[in-house]
XYZ file of C-alpha atoms in Angstrom:
674
model
C 94.785 62.263 117.942
C 95.577 64.476 114.946
C 95.440 62.870 111.503
C 98.588 64.521 110.134
C 98.470 62.582 106.861
C 95.021 63.955 106.144
C 95.855 67.532 107.122
C 99.210 67.900 105.347
C 100.673 67.246 101.920
C 103.684 64.952 101.617
C 106.236 67.814 101.717
C 104.674 69.329 104.828
C 104.258 65.966 106.540
C 107.955 65.185 106.082
C 108.889 68.295 108.066
C 106.331 67.775 110.815
C 107.230 64.104 111.339
C 111.027 64.397 111.014
C 111.855 67.884 112.312
C 114.278 66.869 115.074
C 117.836 68.198 115.068
C 119.006 71.168 113.028
C 116.494 71.631 110.205
C 116.228 74.153 107.388
C 112.788 74.337 105.771
C 112.870 76.182 102.452
C 109.256 77.300 102.125
C 108.399 78.793 98.743
C 105.777 81.511 98.359
C 102.246 80.251 99.086
C 103.454 76.809 100.183
C 101.881 76.768 103.666
C 104.844 77.541 105.925
C 102.649 78.719 108.819
C 100.733 75.455 108.573
C 103.972 73.498 108.825
C 105.209 75.372 111.895
C 101.932 75.139 113.792
C 101.448 71.451 113.012
C 105.053 70.785 114.029
C 104.328 72.394 117.410
C 101.128 70.338 117.695
C 103.105 67.191 116.870
C 105.638 67.925 119.618
C 102.876 68.529 122.155
C 101.156 65.302 121.135
C 104.434 63.437 121.683
C 104.523 64.691 125.263
C 106.907 67.637 125.015
C 105.899 70.190 127.650
C 104.738 73.579 126.296
C 107.316 75.437 128.393
C 110.087 73.527 126.599
C 109.077 74.912 123.186
C 110.166 78.335 121.913
C 108.403 79.749 118.835
C 109.890 82.967 117.416
C 108.537 85.224 114.699
C 108.725 88.882 113.633
C 105.380 90.556 114.265
C 102.881 90.422 117.087
C 100.161 89.661 114.550
C 102.044 86.617 113.217
C 102.800 85.397 116.739
C 99.142 85.651 117.791
C 98.002 83.901 114.627
C 100.417 80.996 115.150
C 99.473 80.501 118.789
C 95.792 80.687 117.850
C 96.272 78.045 115.153
C 98.099 75.738 117.553
C 95.209 76.083 120.012
C 92.703 75.254 117.272
C 94.676 72.186 116.135
C 95.148 70.653 119.582
C 91.743 71.738 120.889
C 92.998 73.677 123.919
C 95.243 76.587 124.843
C 98.917 75.505 125.041
C 99.546 77.136 128.442
C 103.243 77.699 129.075
C 104.359 77.660 125.435
C 106.894 80.407 124.739
C 105.752 82.177 121.585
C 106.254 85.732 120.373
C 108.515 88.172 118.586
C 112.252 88.247 119.264
C 111.819 91.511 121.172
C 108.885 90.257 123.253
C 110.755 87.114 124.329
C 113.881 89.201 125.061
C 111.836 91.513 127.288
C 110.409 88.535 129.171
C 113.830 87.007 129.796
C 115.478 90.293 130.762
C 112.832 90.974 133.421
C 114.471 88.138 135.368
C 118.097 88.625 134.346
C 118.577 92.405 133.899
C 120.208 92.859 137.368
C 123.137 90.794 136.083
C 123.790 93.607 133.580
C 123.387 96.502 136.020
C 119.698 97.217 135.327
C 116.762 96.841 137.689
C 114.030 94.388 136.695
C 111.452 97.176 136.412
C 113.327 98.855 133.538
C 111.241 100.862 131.061
C 111.269 100.282 127.301
C 111.623 103.344 125.081
C 109.656 103.569 121.873
C 111.078 105.220 118.746
C 109.958 108.736 119.682
C 111.343 108.425 123.217
C 114.676 107.189 121.868
C 114.967 110.054 119.395
C 114.050 112.624 122.068
C 116.801 111.329 124.360
C 119.330 111.264 121.516
C 118.420 114.819 120.559
C 119.096 115.993 124.125
C 122.503 114.255 123.994
C 123.431 116.013 120.754
C 122.331 119.377 122.190
C 124.289 118.732 125.397
C 127.420 118.162 123.300
C 126.668 121.304 121.218
C 127.027 119.451 117.905
C 123.948 121.121 116.382
C 125.497 124.548 116.892
C 128.786 124.168 115.049
C 128.170 122.279 111.805
C 125.682 120.456 109.603
C 124.747 117.495 111.748
C 122.346 114.605 111.162
C 119.001 114.666 112.942
C 118.394 112.546 116.029
C 116.166 110.279 113.927
C 118.932 109.657 111.401
C 121.530 109.037 114.136
C 119.189 106.558 115.801
C 118.688 104.731 112.504
C 122.443 104.446 111.875
C 123.146 103.333 115.439
C 120.347 100.760 115.331
C 121.651 99.348 112.046
C 125.186 98.997 113.400
C 124.018 97.070 116.454
C 121.733 94.675 114.599
C 124.261 94.065 111.820
C 127.046 93.714 114.427
C 129.303 96.246 112.701
C 130.893 99.439 114.024
C 128.997 102.697 113.940
C 131.654 104.155 111.624
C 131.090 101.268 109.200
C 127.338 101.865 109.336
C 127.781 105.577 108.590
C 130.117 104.850 105.662
C 127.695 102.270 104.269
C 124.327 103.935 104.854
C 125.076 107.677 104.706
C 128.676 108.417 103.756
C 128.026 112.184 103.578
C 128.256 112.165 107.393
C 131.549 110.245 107.578
C 133.205 113.588 108.429
C 131.312 113.678 111.741
C 131.342 109.927 112.471
C 133.414 110.518 115.621
C 130.901 113.045 116.936
C 128.014 110.699 116.153
C 129.764 107.976 118.135
C 130.307 110.356 121.064
C 126.601 111.220 121.033
C 125.538 107.554 121.015
C 127.969 106.761 123.846
C 126.313 109.472 125.950
C 122.916 108.113 124.863
C 123.866 104.654 126.178
C 125.039 106.079 129.511
C 121.856 108.094 129.981
C 119.677 105.059 129.235
C 121.452 102.914 131.792
C 121.414 105.596 134.486
C 117.671 106.027 133.840
C 117.044 102.256 133.957
C 115.595 102.227 130.429
C 116.251 100.161 127.307
C 115.368 100.838 123.701
C 114.242 98.111 121.294
C 117.788 97.329 120.178
C 118.949 97.035 123.798
C 116.459 94.194 124.267
C 118.310 92.069 121.705
C 121.821 93.301 122.581
C 121.260 92.672 126.294
C 119.628 89.294 125.661
C 122.747 88.275 123.770
C 124.973 89.728 126.491
C 123.205 87.969 129.348
C 123.552 84.666 127.460
C 127.310 85.061 127.907
C 126.724 84.349 131.606
C 127.228 80.554 131.916
C 124.453 80.077 134.490
C 121.885 81.949 132.374
C 122.860 80.154 129.187
C 122.655 76.750 130.885
C 119.208 77.472 132.325
C 117.685 78.723 129.082
C 119.413 76.288 126.728
C 118.342 73.418 128.997
C 114.762 74.686 129.111
C 114.189 75.175 125.367
C 114.325 71.655 123.979
C 112.777 72.702 120.660
C 113.199 76.074 118.961
C 111.192 77.014 115.857
C 111.700 80.239 113.892
C 109.490 81.722 111.195
C 110.780 83.956 108.344
C 114.390 83.043 109.062
C 115.582 84.892 105.959
C 114.675 88.133 107.767
C 116.909 87.559 110.807
C 119.961 89.730 111.407
C 123.366 88.628 112.703
C 122.494 89.439 116.295
C 119.319 87.316 116.227
C 121.154 84.419 114.584
C 123.836 84.561 117.297
C 121.177 84.465 120.052
C 119.407 81.484 118.492
C 122.644 79.541 118.075
C 123.379 79.896 121.792
C 119.860 78.862 122.831
C 120.024 75.697 120.706
C 123.494 74.709 121.918
C 122.308 72.001 124.371
C 119.445 70.090 122.733
C 120.398 71.005 119.141
C 116.761 71.021 118.002
C 116.503 74.126 115.859
C 113.973 74.265 113.018
C 114.044 77.415 110.896
C 111.519 78.138 108.158
C 112.110 80.696 105.443
C 112.639 81.473 101.787
C 115.930 82.946 100.632
C 114.091 84.083 97.474
C 112.052 86.466 99.657
C 114.926 88.052 101.590
C 114.289 91.768 100.918
C 115.090 93.619 104.154
C 118.854 94.212 104.086
C 118.162 97.908 104.723
C 116.929 96.824 108.176
C 120.116 94.753 108.697
C 118.503 91.422 107.756
C 121.299 89.128 106.561
C 120.478 86.604 103.824
C 123.647 84.694 104.731
C 121.924 83.454 107.899
C 119.712 81.212 105.774
C 122.151 80.596 102.901
C 124.929 79.449 105.227
C 122.722 77.494 107.650
C 123.990 74.122 106.304
C 127.564 75.364 106.690
C 126.927 76.647 110.214
C 125.251 73.348 111.161
C 126.852 70.642 108.943
C 124.436 67.905 109.993
C 121.357 69.987 109.220
C 118.458 68.431 107.305
C 117.078 70.443 104.394
C 113.391 70.265 103.471
C 111.672 71.946 100.530
C 108.066 73.129 100.325
C 107.475 73.765 96.618
C 103.733 73.177 96.165
C 102.068 76.559 95.809
C 98.374 76.944 96.717
C 98.096 80.618 95.739
C 99.003 81.306 92.103
C 98.241 79.861 88.675
C 100.953 77.870 86.847
C 101.355 80.765 84.400
C 102.333 83.144 87.203
C 104.612 80.606 88.876
C 106.406 79.801 85.619
C 107.293 83.484 85.363
C 108.353 83.650 89.015
C 110.578 80.569 88.647
C 112.214 82.056 85.557
C 112.875 85.416 87.235
C 114.471 84.026 90.392
C 116.564 81.500 88.439
C 118.773 84.440 87.370
C 120.142 84.801 90.925
C 123.388 83.020 91.712
C 123.277 83.076 95.529
C 120.272 80.910 96.334
C 118.888 77.479 97.101
C 117.510 76.166 93.828
C 113.823 75.315 93.970
C 110.904 75.327 91.585
C 107.405 76.257 92.654
C 104.597 74.137 91.214
C 100.967 75.188 91.254
C 98.022 73.362 92.760
C 95.672 75.302 90.432
C 94.601 75.101 86.786
C 96.159 77.273 84.101
C 94.912 80.724 83.120
C 96.172 83.474 80.834
C 99.846 84.445 80.790
C 100.978 87.464 82.788
C 100.903 90.527 80.529
C 103.485 93.242 79.960
C 101.930 96.509 78.773
C 104.018 99.462 77.558
C 102.727 103.070 77.472
C 103.958 106.353 76.093
C 103.588 108.163 79.445
C 102.830 107.583 83.139
C 99.411 109.180 82.514
C 98.578 106.529 79.905
C 99.837 103.827 82.293
C 97.620 105.180 85.095
C 94.624 105.439 82.755
C 95.045 101.794 81.711
C 95.137 100.629 85.333
C 92.012 102.658 86.123
C 90.181 101.059 83.180
C 91.411 97.566 84.038
C 90.342 97.942 87.666
C 86.831 98.868 86.514
C 86.730 95.815 84.217
C 87.834 93.533 87.040
C 85.119 95.015 89.246
C 82.542 94.301 86.551
C 83.862 90.736 86.354
C 82.920 90.297 90.024
C 86.116 91.166 91.914
C 85.992 93.388 95.003
C 88.448 96.298 95.018
C 90.125 94.877 98.125
C 91.068 91.812 96.051
C 93.091 93.968 93.635
C 96.477 95.573 94.265
C 98.871 97.934 92.534
C 102.448 97.338 93.692
C 105.553 99.470 93.139
C 109.209 99.739 94.090
C 108.868 103.177 95.704
C 105.805 105.117 96.843
C 106.433 108.086 94.547
C 105.965 105.794 91.513
C 102.235 105.817 92.256
C 101.702 109.587 92.361
C 100.170 109.945 88.886
C 98.014 106.883 89.525
C 96.761 108.364 92.815
C 95.589 111.452 90.951
C 93.894 109.359 88.251
C 92.095 107.146 90.788
C 90.993 110.079 92.895
C 89.539 111.938 89.943
C 87.745 108.784 88.794
C 86.236 108.311 92.255
C 87.892 104.918 92.832
C 88.547 104.570 96.589
C 92.000 103.325 97.500
C 94.300 102.890 100.465
C 98.042 103.470 100.468
C 100.252 100.973 102.307
C 103.962 101.360 102.933
C 103.706 105.136 102.904
C 101.264 107.991 103.260
C 99.125 109.209 100.406
C 101.210 111.482 98.207
C 99.803 114.875 99.203
C 99.790 113.922 102.907
C 103.568 113.399 103.084
C 105.432 115.931 105.223
C 107.951 116.969 102.555
C 105.184 117.436 99.962
C 103.239 119.578 102.433
C 106.430 121.540 103.155
C 107.020 122.111 99.437
C 103.460 123.244 98.790
C 103.562 125.537 101.849
C 106.769 127.178 100.583
C 105.095 127.721 97.214
C 102.016 129.158 98.925
C 104.126 131.668 100.867
C 105.903 132.822 97.714
C 102.566 133.081 95.913
C 100.730 134.836 98.770
C 102.701 136.640 101.488
C 99.598 136.915 103.697
C 99.089 133.108 103.970
C 99.629 132.808 107.739
C 98.967 129.051 107.936
C 101.570 128.292 105.278
C 104.052 130.692 106.934
C 103.899 128.847 110.255
C 104.594 125.487 108.597
C 107.472 126.887 106.545
C 109.192 128.722 109.402
C 109.077 125.604 111.621
C 111.540 124.027 109.186
C 114.294 126.535 109.813
C 116.811 126.540 112.630
C 116.210 128.796 115.628
C 112.804 130.143 114.583
C 110.262 129.522 117.326
C 106.598 130.427 117.542
C 107.033 134.031 118.714
C 109.760 134.765 116.165
C 107.560 133.253 113.462
C 104.677 135.501 114.521
C 106.887 138.595 114.228
C 108.053 137.541 110.749
C 104.476 136.890 109.618
C 103.408 140.363 110.803
C 106.205 141.915 108.710
C 105.247 139.743 105.736
C 101.620 140.860 105.846
C 102.838 144.492 105.739
C 105.115 143.915 102.718
C 103.900 144.268 99.135
C 106.274 141.589 97.792
C 109.245 139.377 98.696
C 112.006 141.869 97.771
C 110.465 144.399 100.171
C 110.282 141.719 102.888
C 113.973 140.866 102.381
C 115.012 144.443 103.220
C 112.472 144.982 105.997
C 115.038 144.614 108.777
C 113.746 141.291 110.105
C 117.242 139.798 110.357
C 118.526 142.559 112.670
C 115.983 141.655 115.325
C 116.919 137.965 115.487
C 119.470 136.124 117.601
C 122.415 134.423 115.890
C 120.709 131.032 115.678
C 117.485 132.438 114.213
C 119.484 134.584 111.770
C 120.871 131.377 110.260
C 117.325 130.041 109.867
C 116.104 133.282 108.314
C 119.050 133.342 105.879
C 118.171 129.812 104.778
C 114.566 130.805 104.119
C 115.618 133.906 102.179
C 117.954 131.826 100.009
C 114.992 129.605 99.008
C 112.576 132.500 98.578
C 114.961 134.374 96.264
C 115.251 131.340 93.993
C 111.485 130.915 93.867
C 110.781 134.608 93.405
C 112.778 134.453 90.172
C 110.980 131.327 88.975
C 107.378 131.861 90.079
C 106.427 133.663 86.874
C 107.907 130.897 84.692
C 105.982 127.753 85.653
C 104.915 125.819 88.720
C 107.300 123.048 87.676
C 110.247 125.463 87.604
C 109.317 126.687 91.084
C 109.299 123.125 92.450
C 112.673 122.464 90.818
C 113.944 125.586 92.574
C 113.158 124.011 95.940
C 115.117 120.912 94.931
C 118.178 123.118 94.328
C 117.829 124.988 97.626
C 118.915 124.395 101.218
C 115.635 122.518 101.751
C 117.309 119.548 100.028
C 120.120 119.783 102.629
C 117.488 119.884 105.375
C 116.015 116.588 104.132
C 119.477 115.007 103.850
C 120.245 115.948 107.462
C 116.902 114.874 108.885
C 115.863 111.671 107.124
C 117.491 108.367 106.272
C 115.266 108.123 103.173
C 116.028 111.676 102.013
C 116.683 110.542 98.431
C 113.202 108.990 98.233
C 111.698 112.219 99.549
C 113.599 114.240 96.958
C 112.287 111.857 94.301
C 108.754 112.608 95.542
C 109.360 116.329 95.056
C 110.788 115.694 91.572
C 107.589 113.825 90.769
C 105.534 116.762 92.059
C 107.568 119.097 89.845
C 106.974 116.915 86.836
C 103.224 116.973 87.477
C 103.349 120.750 88.017
C 104.998 121.252 84.594
C 101.605 120.821 82.959
C 99.967 123.597 84.996
C 99.356 127.088 83.558
C 100.856 128.959 86.504
C 101.919 128.593 90.123
C 98.629 130.157 91.238
C 96.623 127.745 89.062
C 98.621 124.759 90.340
C 98.041 125.658 94.004
C 94.345 126.325 93.397
C 93.937 122.998 91.603
C 95.355 121.137 94.588
C 93.305 123.104 97.105
C 89.964 122.890 95.296
C 90.068 119.225 94.293
C 89.053 117.109 97.286
C 90.923 114.181 95.740
C 94.313 115.601 96.707
C 95.550 114.822 100.186
C 92.181 113.766 101.566
C 90.930 110.288 102.235
C 88.014 109.657 99.946
C 86.921 106.413 101.567
C 85.517 105.364 104.913
C 87.550 102.834 106.880
C 85.094 100.014 106.169
C 84.674 100.870 102.469
C 85.861 98.489 99.763
C 89.134 99.983 98.469
C 91.822 99.250 95.921
C 95.183 98.522 97.556
C 98.231 100.581 96.586
C 101.389 99.288 98.233
C 105.143 99.143 98.104
C 106.317 95.591 97.453
C 108.135 95.552 100.791
C 104.846 96.227 102.563
C 103.025 93.612 100.451
C 105.229 90.677 101.471
C 103.143 87.842 102.925
C 99.921 89.091 101.317
C 98.009 88.014 98.199
C 95.409 89.382 95.764
C 93.338 88.037 92.874
C 94.899 90.543 90.467
C 98.157 92.458 90.802
C 99.594 95.342 88.781
C 103.377 95.811 89.039
C 103.988 99.318 87.718
C 106.848 101.548 86.537
C 109.062 98.607 85.606
C 111.519 100.876 83.828
C 115.293 100.768 83.944
C 116.556 102.967 86.779
C 113.258 102.676 88.660
C 113.163 98.920 89.169
C 115.778 97.744 89.951
C 116.518 100.803 92.038
C 119.740 102.466 90.876
C 121.010 103.153 94.397
C 120.413 99.552 95.463
C 122.469 98.326 92.486
C 125.479 100.117 93.944
C 125.405 98.025 97.128
C 126.923 94.538 97.574
C 124.311 91.966 96.572
C 121.985 94.781 95.515
C 121.009 93.398 92.123
C 120.047 90.005 93.522
C 117.988 91.565 96.323
C 116.177 93.749 93.785
C 115.402 90.627 91.745
C 114.090 88.927 94.886
C 111.869 91.961 95.409
C 110.537 91.571 91.856
C 109.903 87.882 92.602
C 107.963 88.779 95.764
C 105.797 91.189 93.749
C 105.026 88.547 91.117
C 104.101 85.886 93.675
C 101.492 88.137 95.349
C 99.171 87.523 92.350
C 96.708 84.634 92.396
C 95.021 84.760 88.952
C 95.863 87.934 87.012
C 99.212 89.710 86.732
C 100.018 92.887 84.774
C 103.541 94.283 84.416
C 103.605 97.862 83.123
C 105.952 100.750 82.418
C 105.905 104.091 80.541
C 108.394 104.804 77.738
C 108.776 108.402 78.933
C 109.464 109.584 82.445
C 110.436 112.764 84.228
C 111.892 115.449 81.909
C 110.417 113.407 79.032
C 113.459 111.135 78.992
C 113.164 107.845 77.108
C 112.726 104.846 79.417
C 114.172 101.464 78.655
C 112.362 98.490 80.141
C 113.679 97.060 83.384
C 116.459 94.552 82.720
C 114.328 92.128 84.723
C 111.731 92.312 81.953
C 114.340 91.892 79.241
C 115.635 88.731 80.939
C 112.268 86.922 80.824
C 112.209 83.912 78.498
C 109.914 83.847 75.474
C 106.495 82.261 75.938
C 106.054 83.191 79.609
C 104.364 86.569 79.103
C 102.248 88.412 76.532
C 103.881 91.697 75.541
C 101.668 94.611 74.469
C 102.500 98.120 73.255
C 100.048 101.011 73.582
C 99.005 102.520 70.260
C 98.747 105.947 71.907
C 94.989 106.042 71.317
C 93.886 104.034 74.339
C 94.388 100.677 72.625
C 97.232 98.242 71.900
C 98.969 96.968 68.806
C 97.684 93.543 69.825
C 94.591 94.058 71.961
C 94.726 92.740 75.531
C 92.305 89.838 76.037
C 89.162 90.394 78.080
C 89.140 89.283 81.697
C 88.759 85.527 82.058
C 86.206 84.633 84.696
C 86.288 80.846 84.289
C 89.539 78.944 84.666
C 90.993 77.551 81.454
C 91.360 73.797 81.186
C 94.136 74.039 78.583
C 97.200 76.286 78.462
C 96.796 79.691 76.832
C 97.899 79.480 73.169
C 101.332 80.855 72.387
C 101.225 84.099 70.479
C 103.642 85.374 67.882
C 106.347 87.408 69.583
C 106.045 91.164 69.131
C 109.257 93.143 69.037
C 107.760 95.561 71.515
C 110.828 97.724 72.267
C 111.473 98.430 68.583
C 107.810 99.266 67.916
C 107.698 101.582 70.912
C 110.923 103.318 69.902
C 109.811 103.771 66.264
C 106.527 105.226 67.434
C 108.398 107.803 69.538
C 110.457 108.814 66.492
C 107.289 109.049 64.399
C 105.652 111.296 67.016
C 108.683 113.580 67.016
């Protein structure tokens, strides 16, 4: 027998003991939601419910394995027969028995992302859409099509919403995806989205629905705020007989709308199921009261939410600190110094994290850490100088700087339409014989190319001419030239996140502004092992650098939230979307609640092009007394020095400090410097 009263707090016990019927469990950050789900399953098994009558759904294989492992540990044996896994894994299992009802054979194959994009690309080529006009890449088409299916909207609506620049070819995109669907079915294959779409479709068959809805007496779902409309529709059908559906989630951590997750699934659960019970888990076992007070204040600004207030199980420590710097370099230098101090205070690097809204926000910090010899790992994106578009940009610069650079030539020419390996080799031979770019332009290369390759060559020449004019000005000007070239169009056509990639290149250009020349800039990157190369073994202790999206569900002793400037966080593009501001605030909340003991919020007062940065409106909205605000004095210190790292927990609240009008001081200092 399990002693549930001993193992669970009162909030958790209430859910485990009374989780019959439709139940919504609002589980705040660090409140033990996985514990609740696994003990609820153990409780059902102890009551005599057969494992095969329980369905446990989650979003990652890792989470599914962890939950099943915990259940086994609690009950003391493996729960053979229990249905547990991701939505896609369970769909695959069910469709193996029911696919013939939809015209598939049971031995259907499942396409991964690369396979899906390869098939889509062949469909677009078969329809000759690549030949006649600017057309999105197969990867971008797949992303738009996937979003439309999971959000249960039309493909045209998805194109208008996600990438309106391709609305002009929405009909052609739809024709390509229709052919893609036909080819999949004739080949007896499904992609990941088909697994969910076909699961939902087969549930429309009365006999299938009756069998499955009868079988699953209890359905439990983790991270319900991350479900999309299609998943919610499937779950509703499965629970239609026994009406035992327990969903666990936190609307305050719904941050994946770009993947078609729909926050309304959790917000409207009581409306969808009027007799639903609502439970709240508000006791946090992760963060200090000082951090939670800030988190509660931040999320209280959202209108569309279930009101809840996290309370800490820990003693108080120092307030979270906002630190303002005159440049991203000063911000990066502060973080480097603070990381060293935390190390000296006994923290491992792996227990520290720097979080950001977008990966390019960390570029200056990456350089600072690498030069200081602090090992780090990048999550939610590749290290800056390893990213494809950064490598492309540097290769283009290398070609302009040195016509004989064969390795760079091959990478550059791969970008352009119609230029294959043999054509590239011919061009490189001509380049090595030319004394400069103007001579190469008139060397007659174009005359020897077919029509398709001529278009690719013309695109390269258009970039090279821009850079040839700028290469003697500065490396930064040369990078800006690439941003104004057809390479920007190439990124727009190929990638869904093209704007983020262009922002990366802008950041590279800003860094390059400080270099003496293009040649010096390229040499600096090549000679310094820090750039683009992993400086840590896999098992080495490393500082974590991560996007906030990638950090969800994780925790660290100390967290730095950086570049909290207006226009950067919240993201300007996200603000233009319905519900965008509230999702950005939820993202800020998620970042804050990753910290256990120490939290630093930072931003530079100057950004790219030396423009003046205002603080994020999220910072301006914070109530007095919840944070300590500090302004850099420009000399490596602060107008009110940051306190040293506290190793022992405080038994009394940190004393309130006199408020510093930090924005005014920072602004006056800028004027004084001018």
